[in-house]
Amino acid sequence: MIKAQNISHSYDNDIALKNINFEIKKGEFVSIVGESGSGKSTLLSILSTLLNPTSGKVYFEDIDFKDIKDIDTFRQKNIGFVFQFHYLINYLTVKENIQIANENASKEEIEELLELLGIKNIIDKYPNEISGGQRQRAAIARALINNPKVIFADEPTGNLDSMNSQNVFEILKKLSEEGTTIIVATHDMSLASKIHRIVKVIDGQL
Ligand SMILES: Nc1ncnc2c1ncn2[C@@H]1O[C@H](COP(=O)(O)OP(=O)(O)OP(=O)(O)O)[C@@H](O)[C@H]1O
Ligand SMILES: [Mg+2]
């Protein structure tokens, strides 16, 4: 589904990734692990169209990223993003935050999704009125509202306690079992070890 060919990336003179070759199959749940600064976020950004690699090619279902004309529409149709810091907008409710990703989403659709994530009761609350774990799940709901084919999550459990972290992972796992491709970068080996494919980045190499 996603194929990286000979990817290298440098920030100024700092080499972050070297000659990465990597393929992710549909429905796979892949976790990318490695020390701080090893290149996980850089790799995730490249695989998710957010960053152009210095060299190499990336394909999504055999389409070269470089040939995608309307990248915003492409992302909206195919990709869901979940970050460590959830980036919910503080002056919008959970429902409104989700509608930002899909303005046509009905209240019923949003409720159904929040129900799945166990947070239906917070639909009309503002981010500062709910817990960190609830915020993270709201951010996942926002990533899911467009039914993306792929979800990229960078440290999705980075600021959660172990129970909420497990919960978030269970949700991602369930989604992968339903056919969504999931790629997670994480420091948390105890969570990563539960995933069927682990890729380790060491000094910019796999
Ligand atoms: N925007 C940037 N500008 C310059 N250098 C960067 C930038 N982002 C990352 N780097 C450098 O690239 C290398 C890889 O960073 P990256 O953020 O990909 O690592 P990471 O594995 O995600 O680390 P962490 O676990 O701390 O999130 C590091 O040496 C880092 O300093
Ligand atoms: Mg990172």
PDB file of C-alpha atoms and ligand atoms in Angstrom:
ATOM      1  CA  MET A   1       0.000   0.000   0.000  1.00  0.00           C
ATOM      2  CA  ILE A   2       2.843   2.375   0.886  1.00  0.00           C
ATOM      3  CA  LYS A   3       6.280   1.826  -0.515  1.00  0.00           C
ATOM      4  CA  ALA A   4       9.418   3.821   0.258  1.00  0.00           C
ATOM      5  CA  GLN A   5      12.326   3.392  -2.134  1.00  0.00           C
ATOM      6  CA  ASN A   6      15.803   4.523  -1.195  1.00  0.00           C
ATOM      7  CA  ILE A   7      14.614   7.315   1.032  1.00  0.00           C
ATOM      8  CA  SER A   8      17.213   9.638   2.493  1.00  0.00           C
ATOM      9  CA  HIS A   9      16.568  12.852   4.320  1.00  0.00           C
ATOM     10  CA  SER A  10      18.807  15.627   5.585  1.00  0.00           C
ATOM     11  CA  TYR A  11      17.946  18.734   7.542  1.00  0.00           C
ATOM     12  CA  ASP A  12      20.621  21.226   6.470  1.00  0.00           C
ATOM     13  CA  ASN A  13      23.753  19.160   7.091  1.00  0.00           C
ATOM     14  CA  ASP A  14      22.154  16.821   9.558  1.00  0.00           C
ATOM     15  CA  ILE A  15      21.419  13.416   8.014  1.00  0.00           C
ATOM     16  CA  ALA A  16      18.214  12.081   9.554  1.00  0.00           C
ATOM     17  CA  LEU A  17      17.484   9.066   7.308  1.00  0.00           C
ATOM     18  CA  LYS A  18      19.761   6.997   5.117  1.00  0.00           C
ATOM     19  CA  ASN A  19      18.609   4.770   2.259  1.00  0.00           C
ATOM     20  CA  ILE A  20      15.397   3.469   3.695  1.00  0.00           C
ATOM     21  CA  ASN A  21      13.525   0.784   1.796  1.00  0.00           C
ATOM     22  CA  PHE A  22      10.243  -0.115   3.330  1.00  0.00           C
ATOM     23  CA  GLU A  23       6.875  -1.484   2.367  1.00  0.00           C
ATOM     24  CA  ILE A  24       3.647  -1.438   4.318  1.00  0.00           C
ATOM     25  CA  LYS A  25       0.838  -3.744   3.308  1.00  0.00           C
ATOM     26  CA  LYS A  26      -2.860  -2.993   3.514  1.00  0.00           C
ATOM     27  CA  GLY A  27      -4.275  -3.674   6.970  1.00  0.00           C
ATOM     28  CA  GLU A  28      -0.867  -3.959   8.584  1.00  0.00           C
ATOM     29  CA  PHE A  29      -0.277  -2.524  12.045  1.00  0.00           C
ATOM     30  CA  VAL A  30       3.331  -1.400  12.068  1.00  0.00           C
ATOM     31  CA  SER A  31       5.127   0.173  14.940  1.00  0.00           C
ATOM     32  CA  ILE A  32       8.261   2.202  14.399  1.00  0.00           C
ATOM     33  CA  VAL A  33      10.518   2.273  17.425  1.00  0.00           C
ATOM     34  CA  GLY A  34      13.933   3.738  18.146  1.00  0.00           C
ATOM     35  CA  GLU A  35      15.769   6.159  20.380  1.00  0.00           C
ATOM     36  CA  SER A  36      15.027   9.847  20.533  1.00  0.00           C
ATOM     37  CA  GLY A  37      16.526  11.500  17.463  1.00  0.00           C
ATOM     38  CA  SER A  38      16.827   8.247  15.513  1.00  0.00           C
ATOM     39  CA  GLY A  39      14.490   9.466  12.760  1.00  0.00           C
ATOM     40  CA  LYS A  40      11.029   8.040  13.574  1.00  0.00           C
ATOM     41  CA  SER A  41       9.060  11.256  13.132  1.00  0.00           C
ATOM     42  CA  THR A  42      10.993  12.117   9.984  1.00  0.00           C
ATOM     43  CA  LEU A  43      10.135   8.721   8.515  1.00  0.00           C
ATOM     44  CA  LEU A  44       6.481   9.053   9.504  1.00  0.00           C
ATOM     45  CA  SER A  45       6.275  12.540   7.983  1.00  0.00           C
ATOM     46  CA  ILE A  46       7.734  11.282   4.724  1.00  0.00           C
ATOM     47  CA  LEU A  47       5.487   8.209   4.529  1.00  0.00           C
ATOM     48  CA  SER A  48       2.448  10.385   5.209  1.00  0.00           C
ATOM     49  CA  THR A  49       3.148  13.086   2.542  1.00  0.00           C
ATOM     50  CA  LEU A  50       3.907  15.800   5.109  1.00  0.00           C
ATOM     51  CA  LEU A  51       7.587  15.981   4.204  1.00  0.00           C
ATOM     52  CA  ASN A  52       9.376  15.542   0.876  1.00  0.00           C
ATOM     53  CA  PRO A  53      12.467  13.377   1.261  1.00  0.00           C
ATOM     54  CA  THR A  54      15.792  14.805   0.096  1.00  0.00           C
ATOM     55  CA  SER A  55      16.054  11.783  -2.198  1.00  0.00           C
ATOM     56  CA  GLY A  56      14.155   8.619  -2.974  1.00  0.00           C
ATOM     57  CA  LYS A  57      10.569   7.867  -3.874  1.00  0.00           C
ATOM     58  CA  VAL A  58       7.392   7.104  -1.985  1.00  0.00           C
ATOM     59  CA  TYR A  59       4.340   5.411  -3.487  1.00  0.00           C
ATOM     60  CA  PHE A  60       0.787   5.124  -2.265  1.00  0.00           C
ATOM     61  CA  GLU A  61      -0.987   2.237  -4.031  1.00  0.00           C
ATOM     62  CA  ASP A  62       1.553   2.616  -6.861  1.00  0.00           C
ATOM     63  CA  ILE A  63       0.996   6.358  -7.200  1.00  0.00           C
ATOM     64  CA  ASP A  64       4.208   8.332  -6.846  1.00  0.00           C
ATOM     65  CA  PHE A  65       3.670  11.036  -4.198  1.00  0.00           C
ATOM     66  CA  LYS A  66       5.239  13.489  -6.649  1.00  0.00           C
ATOM     67  CA  ASP A  67       2.398  12.830  -9.108  1.00  0.00           C
ATOM     68  CA  ILE A  68      -0.356  13.721  -6.663  1.00  0.00           C
ATOM     69  CA  LYS A  69      -1.822  16.999  -7.873  1.00  0.00           C
ATOM     70  CA  ASP A  70      -4.117  17.988  -5.036  1.00  0.00           C
ATOM     71  CA  ILE A  71      -2.351  16.877  -1.893  1.00  0.00           C
ATOM     72  CA  ASP A  72      -4.959  18.301   0.500  1.00  0.00           C
ATOM     73  CA  THR A  73      -7.761  16.297  -1.072  1.00  0.00           C
ATOM     74  CA  PHE A  74      -5.520  13.246  -1.210  1.00  0.00           C
ATOM     75  CA  ARG A  75      -4.797  13.500   2.511  1.00  0.00           C
ATOM     76  CA  GLN A  76      -8.397  14.146   3.385  1.00  0.00           C
ATOM     77  CA  LYS A  77      -9.508  11.076   1.456  1.00  0.00           C
ATOM     78  CA  ASN A  78      -6.826   8.655   2.511  1.00  0.00           C
ATOM     79  CA  ILE A  79      -4.922   9.620   5.625  1.00  0.00           C
ATOM     80  CA  GLY A  80      -5.732  10.192   9.271  1.00  0.00           C
ATOM     81  CA  PHE A  81      -3.166  11.817  11.568  1.00  0.00           C
ATOM     82  CA  VAL A  82      -2.836  11.443  15.331  1.00  0.00           C
ATOM     83  CA  PHE A  83      -0.088  13.314  17.131  1.00  0.00           C
ATOM     84  CA  GLN A  84       1.332  13.252  20.639  1.00  0.00           C
ATOM     85  CA  PHE A  85      -0.066  16.674  21.291  1.00  0.00           C
ATOM     86  CA  HIS A  86      -3.558  16.332  20.032  1.00  0.00           C
ATOM     87  CA  TYR A  87      -3.956  19.787  18.425  1.00  0.00           C
ATOM     88  CA  LEU A  88      -7.617  20.045  19.256  1.00  0.00           C
ATOM     89  CA  ILE A  89      -8.816  23.604  18.972  1.00  0.00           C
ATOM     90  CA  ASN A  90      -9.579  24.938  22.427  1.00  0.00           C
ATOM     91  CA  TYR A  91     -12.473  27.217  21.546  1.00  0.00           C
ATOM     92  CA  LEU A  92     -14.366  24.456  19.719  1.00  0.00           C
ATOM     93  CA  THR A  93     -16.253  21.552  21.267  1.00  0.00           C
ATOM     94  CA  VAL A  94     -15.262  17.949  20.598  1.00  0.00           C
ATOM     95  CA  LYS A  95     -18.031  17.716  18.000  1.00  0.00           C
ATOM     96  CA  GLU A  96     -16.901  20.912  16.262  1.00  0.00           C
ATOM     97  CA  ASN A  97     -13.276  19.779  16.324  1.00  0.00           C
ATOM     98  CA  ILE A  98     -14.285  16.623  14.497  1.00  0.00           C
ATOM     99  CA  GLN A  99     -16.378  18.570  11.993  1.00  0.00           C
ATOM    100  CA  ILE A 100     -13.271  20.542  11.048  1.00  0.00           C
ATOM    101  CA  ALA A 101     -11.956  17.368   9.437  1.00  0.00           C
ATOM    102  CA  ASN A 102     -15.288  16.684   7.747  1.00  0.00           C
ATOM    103  CA  GLU A 103     -17.836  19.457   7.675  1.00  0.00           C
ATOM    104  CA  ASN A 104     -20.480  17.083   6.308  1.00  0.00           C
ATOM    105  CA  ALA A 105     -20.254  14.700   9.250  1.00  0.00           C
ATOM    106  CA  SER A 106     -23.626  14.473  10.948  1.00  0.00           C
ATOM    107  CA  LYS A 107     -24.147  14.511  14.686  1.00  0.00           C
ATOM    108  CA  GLU A 108     -25.236  10.855  14.476  1.00  0.00           C
ATOM    109  CA  GLU A 109     -22.037   9.802  12.699  1.00  0.00           C
ATOM    110  CA  ILE A 110     -19.927  11.635  15.244  1.00  0.00           C
ATOM    111  CA  GLU A 111     -21.868  10.124  18.123  1.00  0.00           C
ATOM    112  CA  GLU A 112     -21.409   6.657  16.700  1.00  0.00           C
ATOM    113  CA  LEU A 113     -17.671   7.156  16.435  1.00  0.00           C
ATOM    114  CA  LEU A 114     -17.375   8.607  19.929  1.00  0.00           C
ATOM    115  CA  GLU A 115     -19.395   5.698  21.245  1.00  0.00           C
ATOM    116  CA  LEU A 116     -16.895   3.301  19.701  1.00  0.00           C
ATOM    117  CA  LEU A 117     -14.123   5.200  21.461  1.00  0.00           C
ATOM    118  CA  GLY A 118     -15.998   5.259  24.750  1.00  0.00           C
ATOM    119  CA  ILE A 119     -16.368   9.056  24.955  1.00  0.00           C
ATOM    120  CA  LYS A 120     -19.848   9.789  23.652  1.00  0.00           C
ATOM    121  CA  ASN A 121     -20.612  11.705  26.850  1.00  0.00           C
ATOM    122  CA  ILE A 122     -18.080  14.457  26.053  1.00  0.00           C
ATOM    123  CA  ILE A 123     -19.381  15.397  22.598  1.00  0.00           C
ATOM    124  CA  ASP A 124     -20.322  18.943  23.613  1.00  0.00           C
ATOM    125  CA  LYS A 125     -17.386  19.602  25.947  1.00  0.00           C
ATOM    126  CA  TYR A 126     -14.406  21.819  25.224  1.00  0.00           C
ATOM    127  CA  PRO A 127     -10.883  20.323  25.262  1.00  0.00           C
ATOM    128  CA  ASN A 128     -10.032  22.002  28.575  1.00  0.00           C
ATOM    129  CA  GLU A 129     -13.071  20.363  30.185  1.00  0.00           C
ATOM    130  CA  ILE A 130     -11.936  16.782  29.522  1.00  0.00           C
ATOM    131  CA  SER A 131      -8.996  14.577  30.535  1.00  0.00           C
ATOM    132  CA  GLY A 132      -5.822  13.952  28.528  1.00  0.00           C
ATOM    133  CA  GLY A 133      -6.972  10.446  27.617  1.00  0.00           C
ATOM    134  CA  GLN A 134     -10.334  11.738  26.473  1.00  0.00           C
ATOM    135  CA  ARG A 135      -8.621  14.428  24.394  1.00  0.00           C
ATOM    136  CA  GLN A 136      -6.419  11.828  22.759  1.00  0.00           C
ATOM    137  CA  ARG A 137      -9.465   9.728  21.907  1.00  0.00           C
ATOM    138  CA  ALA A 138     -11.231  12.823  20.557  1.00  0.00           C
ATOM    139  CA  ALA A 139      -8.181  13.390  18.344  1.00  0.00           C
ATOM    140  CA  ILE A 140      -8.432   9.797  17.143  1.00  0.00           C
ATOM    141  CA  ALA A 141     -12.103  10.371  16.371  1.00  0.00           C
ATOM    142  CA  ARG A 142     -11.131  13.386  14.298  1.00  0.00           C
ATOM    143  CA  ALA A 143      -8.579  11.238  12.434  1.00  0.00           C
ATOM    144  CA  LEU A 144     -11.237   8.587  11.784  1.00  0.00           C
ATOM    145  CA  ILE A 145     -14.177  10.676  10.672  1.00  0.00           C
ATOM    146  CA  ASN A 146     -13.192  10.455   6.994  1.00  0.00           C
ATOM    147  CA  ASN A 147     -12.701   6.684   7.122  1.00  0.00           C
ATOM    148  CA  PRO A 148      -9.049   6.950   6.143  1.00  0.00           C
ATOM    149  CA  LYS A 149      -7.282   4.006   4.544  1.00  0.00           C
ATOM    150  CA  VAL A 150      -4.195   4.725   6.625  1.00  0.00           C
ATOM    151  CA  ILE A 151      -3.674   6.190  10.070  1.00  0.00           C
ATOM    152  CA  PHE A 152      -0.329   7.677  11.053  1.00  0.00           C
ATOM    153  CA  ALA A 153       0.201   8.210  14.739  1.00  0.00           C
ATOM    154  CA  ASP A 154       3.333   9.817  16.189  1.00  0.00           C
ATOM    155  CA  GLU A 155       3.652   8.989  19.897  1.00  0.00           C
ATOM    156  CA  PRO A 156      -0.121   8.754  20.287  1.00  0.00           C
ATOM    157  CA  THR A 157       0.274   7.661  23.890  1.00  0.00           C
ATOM    158  CA  GLY A 158       3.144  10.009  24.717  1.00  0.00           C
ATOM    159  CA  ASN A 159       1.323  11.924  27.409  1.00  0.00           C
ATOM    160  CA  LEU A 160      -1.065   9.247  28.663  1.00  0.00           C
ATOM    161  CA  ASP A 161      -0.917   6.956  31.689  1.00  0.00           C
ATOM    162  CA  SER A 162      -0.547   3.242  31.083  1.00  0.00           C
ATOM    163  CA  MET A 163      -4.257   2.476  31.228  1.00  0.00           C
ATOM    164  CA  ASN A 164      -5.175   5.137  28.703  1.00  0.00           C
ATOM    165  CA  SER A 165      -2.189   4.157  26.563  1.00  0.00           C
ATOM    166  CA  GLN A 166      -3.410   0.578  26.440  1.00  0.00           C
ATOM    167  CA  ASN A 167      -6.875   1.780  25.635  1.00  0.00           C
ATOM    168  CA  VAL A 168      -5.629   3.889  22.707  1.00  0.00           C
ATOM    169  CA  PHE A 169      -3.608   0.933  21.447  1.00  0.00           C
ATOM    170  CA  GLU A 170      -6.588  -1.396  21.693  1.00  0.00           C
ATOM    171  CA  ILE A 171      -8.597   1.049  19.599  1.00  0.00           C
ATOM    172  CA  LEU A 172      -5.872   1.202  16.948  1.00  0.00           C
ATOM    173  CA  LYS A 173      -5.596  -2.572  16.976  1.00  0.00           C
ATOM    174  CA  LYS A 174      -9.324  -2.975  16.486  1.00  0.00           C
ATOM    175  CA  LEU A 175      -9.206  -0.585  13.537  1.00  0.00           C
ATOM    176  CA  SER A 176      -6.375  -2.560  11.948  1.00  0.00           C
ATOM    177  CA  GLU A 177      -8.377  -5.742  12.346  1.00  0.00           C
ATOM    178  CA  GLU A 178     -11.145  -4.022  10.406  1.00  0.00           C
ATOM    179  CA  GLY A 179      -8.728  -3.315   7.541  1.00  0.00           C
ATOM    180  CA  THR A 180      -7.301   0.126   8.291  1.00  0.00           C
ATOM    181  CA  THR A 181      -3.547   0.325   7.876  1.00  0.00           C
ATOM    182  CA  ILE A 182      -1.909   1.734  11.012  1.00  0.00           C
ATOM    183  CA  ILE A 183       1.598   3.096  11.415  1.00  0.00           C
ATOM    184  CA  VAL A 184       2.637   4.205  14.868  1.00  0.00           C
ATOM    185  CA  ALA A 185       5.910   5.712  16.064  1.00  0.00           C
ATOM    186  CA  THR A 186       6.414   5.095  19.739  1.00  0.00           C
ATOM    187  CA  HIS A 187       8.987   4.988  22.517  1.00  0.00           C
ATOM    188  CA  ASP A 188       6.844   2.561  24.431  1.00  0.00           C
ATOM    189  CA  MET A 189       8.287  -0.905  23.851  1.00  0.00           C
ATOM    190  CA  SER A 190       5.727  -2.572  26.092  1.00  0.00           C
ATOM    191  CA  LEU A 191       2.988  -1.379  23.741  1.00  0.00           C
ATOM    192  CA  ALA A 192       5.014  -1.872  20.574  1.00  0.00           C
ATOM    193  CA  SER A 193       5.722  -5.463  21.543  1.00  0.00           C
ATOM    194  CA  LYS A 194       2.014  -6.208  21.214  1.00  0.00           C
ATOM    195  CA  ILE A 195       2.024  -5.290  17.546  1.00  0.00           C
ATOM    196  CA  HIS A 196       2.635  -7.769  14.811  1.00  0.00           C
ATOM    197  CA  ARG A 197       5.335  -5.846  13.019  1.00  0.00           C
ATOM    198  CA  ILE A 198       8.009  -3.746  14.663  1.00  0.00           C
ATOM    199  CA  VAL A 199      10.515  -1.708  12.697  1.00  0.00           C
ATOM    200  CA  LYS A 200      13.459  -0.255  14.545  1.00  0.00           C
ATOM    201  CA  VAL A 201      15.228   2.905  13.418  1.00  0.00           C
ATOM    202  CA  ILE A 202      18.838   3.200  14.496  1.00  0.00           C
ATOM    203  CA  ASP A 203      20.682   6.350  13.466  1.00  0.00           C
ATOM    204  CA  GLY A 204      18.446   6.937  10.479  1.00  0.00           C
ATOM    205  CA  GLN A 205      18.565   3.350   9.238  1.00  0.00           C
ATOM    206  CA  LEU A 206      16.142   0.467   9.598  1.00  0.00           C
TER     207      LEU A 206
HETATM  208  N1  LIG B   1      12.764  20.318  11.648  1.00  0.00           N
HETATM  209  C1  LIG B   1      14.013  19.878  11.861  1.00  0.00           C
HETATM  210  N2  LIG B   1      15.082  20.651  11.565  1.00  0.00           N
HETATM  211  C2  LIG B   1      16.339  20.212  11.743  1.00  0.00           C
HETATM  212  N3  LIG B   1      16.665  18.990  12.205  1.00  0.00           N
HETATM  213  C3  LIG B   1      15.650  18.169  12.527  1.00  0.00           C
HETATM  214  C4  LIG B   1      14.275  18.571  12.370  1.00  0.00           C
HETATM  215  N4  LIG B   1      13.484  17.544  12.765  1.00  0.00           N
HETATM  216  C5  LIG B   1      14.317  16.547  13.134  1.00  0.00           C
HETATM  217  N5  LIG B   1      15.622  16.915  13.004  1.00  0.00           N
HETATM  218  C6  LIG B   1      16.795  16.080  13.282  1.00  0.00           C
HETATM  219  O1  LIG B   1      16.647  14.842  12.576  1.00  0.00           O
HETATM  220  C7  LIG B   1      17.001  13.742  13.382  1.00  0.00           C
HETATM  221  C8  LIG B   1      15.816  12.790  13.523  1.00  0.00           C
HETATM  222  O2  LIG B   1      14.778  13.462  14.214  1.00  0.00           O
HETATM  223  P1  LIG B   1      13.307  12.840  14.403  1.00  0.00           P
HETATM  224  O3  LIG B   1      12.457  13.908  14.947  1.00  0.00           O
HETATM  225  O4  LIG B   1      12.909  12.180  13.155  1.00  0.00           O
HETATM  226  O5  LIG B   1      13.626  11.729  15.515  1.00  0.00           O
HETATM  227  P2  LIG B   1      12.632  10.868  16.421  1.00  0.00           P
HETATM  228  O6  LIG B   1      13.126   9.457  16.325  1.00  0.00           O
HETATM  229  O7  LIG B   1      11.227  11.129  16.048  1.00  0.00           O
HETATM  230  O8  LIG B   1      12.926  11.427  17.877  1.00  0.00           O
HETATM  231  P3  LIG B   1      11.927  11.510  19.160  1.00  0.00           P
HETATM  232  O9  LIG B   1      11.816  10.102  19.666  1.00  0.00           O
HETATM  233  O10 LIG B   1      12.669  12.379  20.098  1.00  0.00           O
HETATM  234  O11 LIG B   1      10.621  12.072  18.717  1.00  0.00           O
HETATM  235  C9  LIG B   1      17.502  14.332  14.705  1.00  0.00           C
HETATM  236  O12 LIG B   1      18.906  14.394  14.651  1.00  0.00           O
HETATM  237  C10 LIG B   1      16.880  15.703  14.735  1.00  0.00           C
HETATM  238  O13 LIG B   1      17.683  16.601  15.435  1.00  0.00           O
HETATM  239 MG    MG B   2       9.599  11.974  17.087  1.00  0.00          MG
END
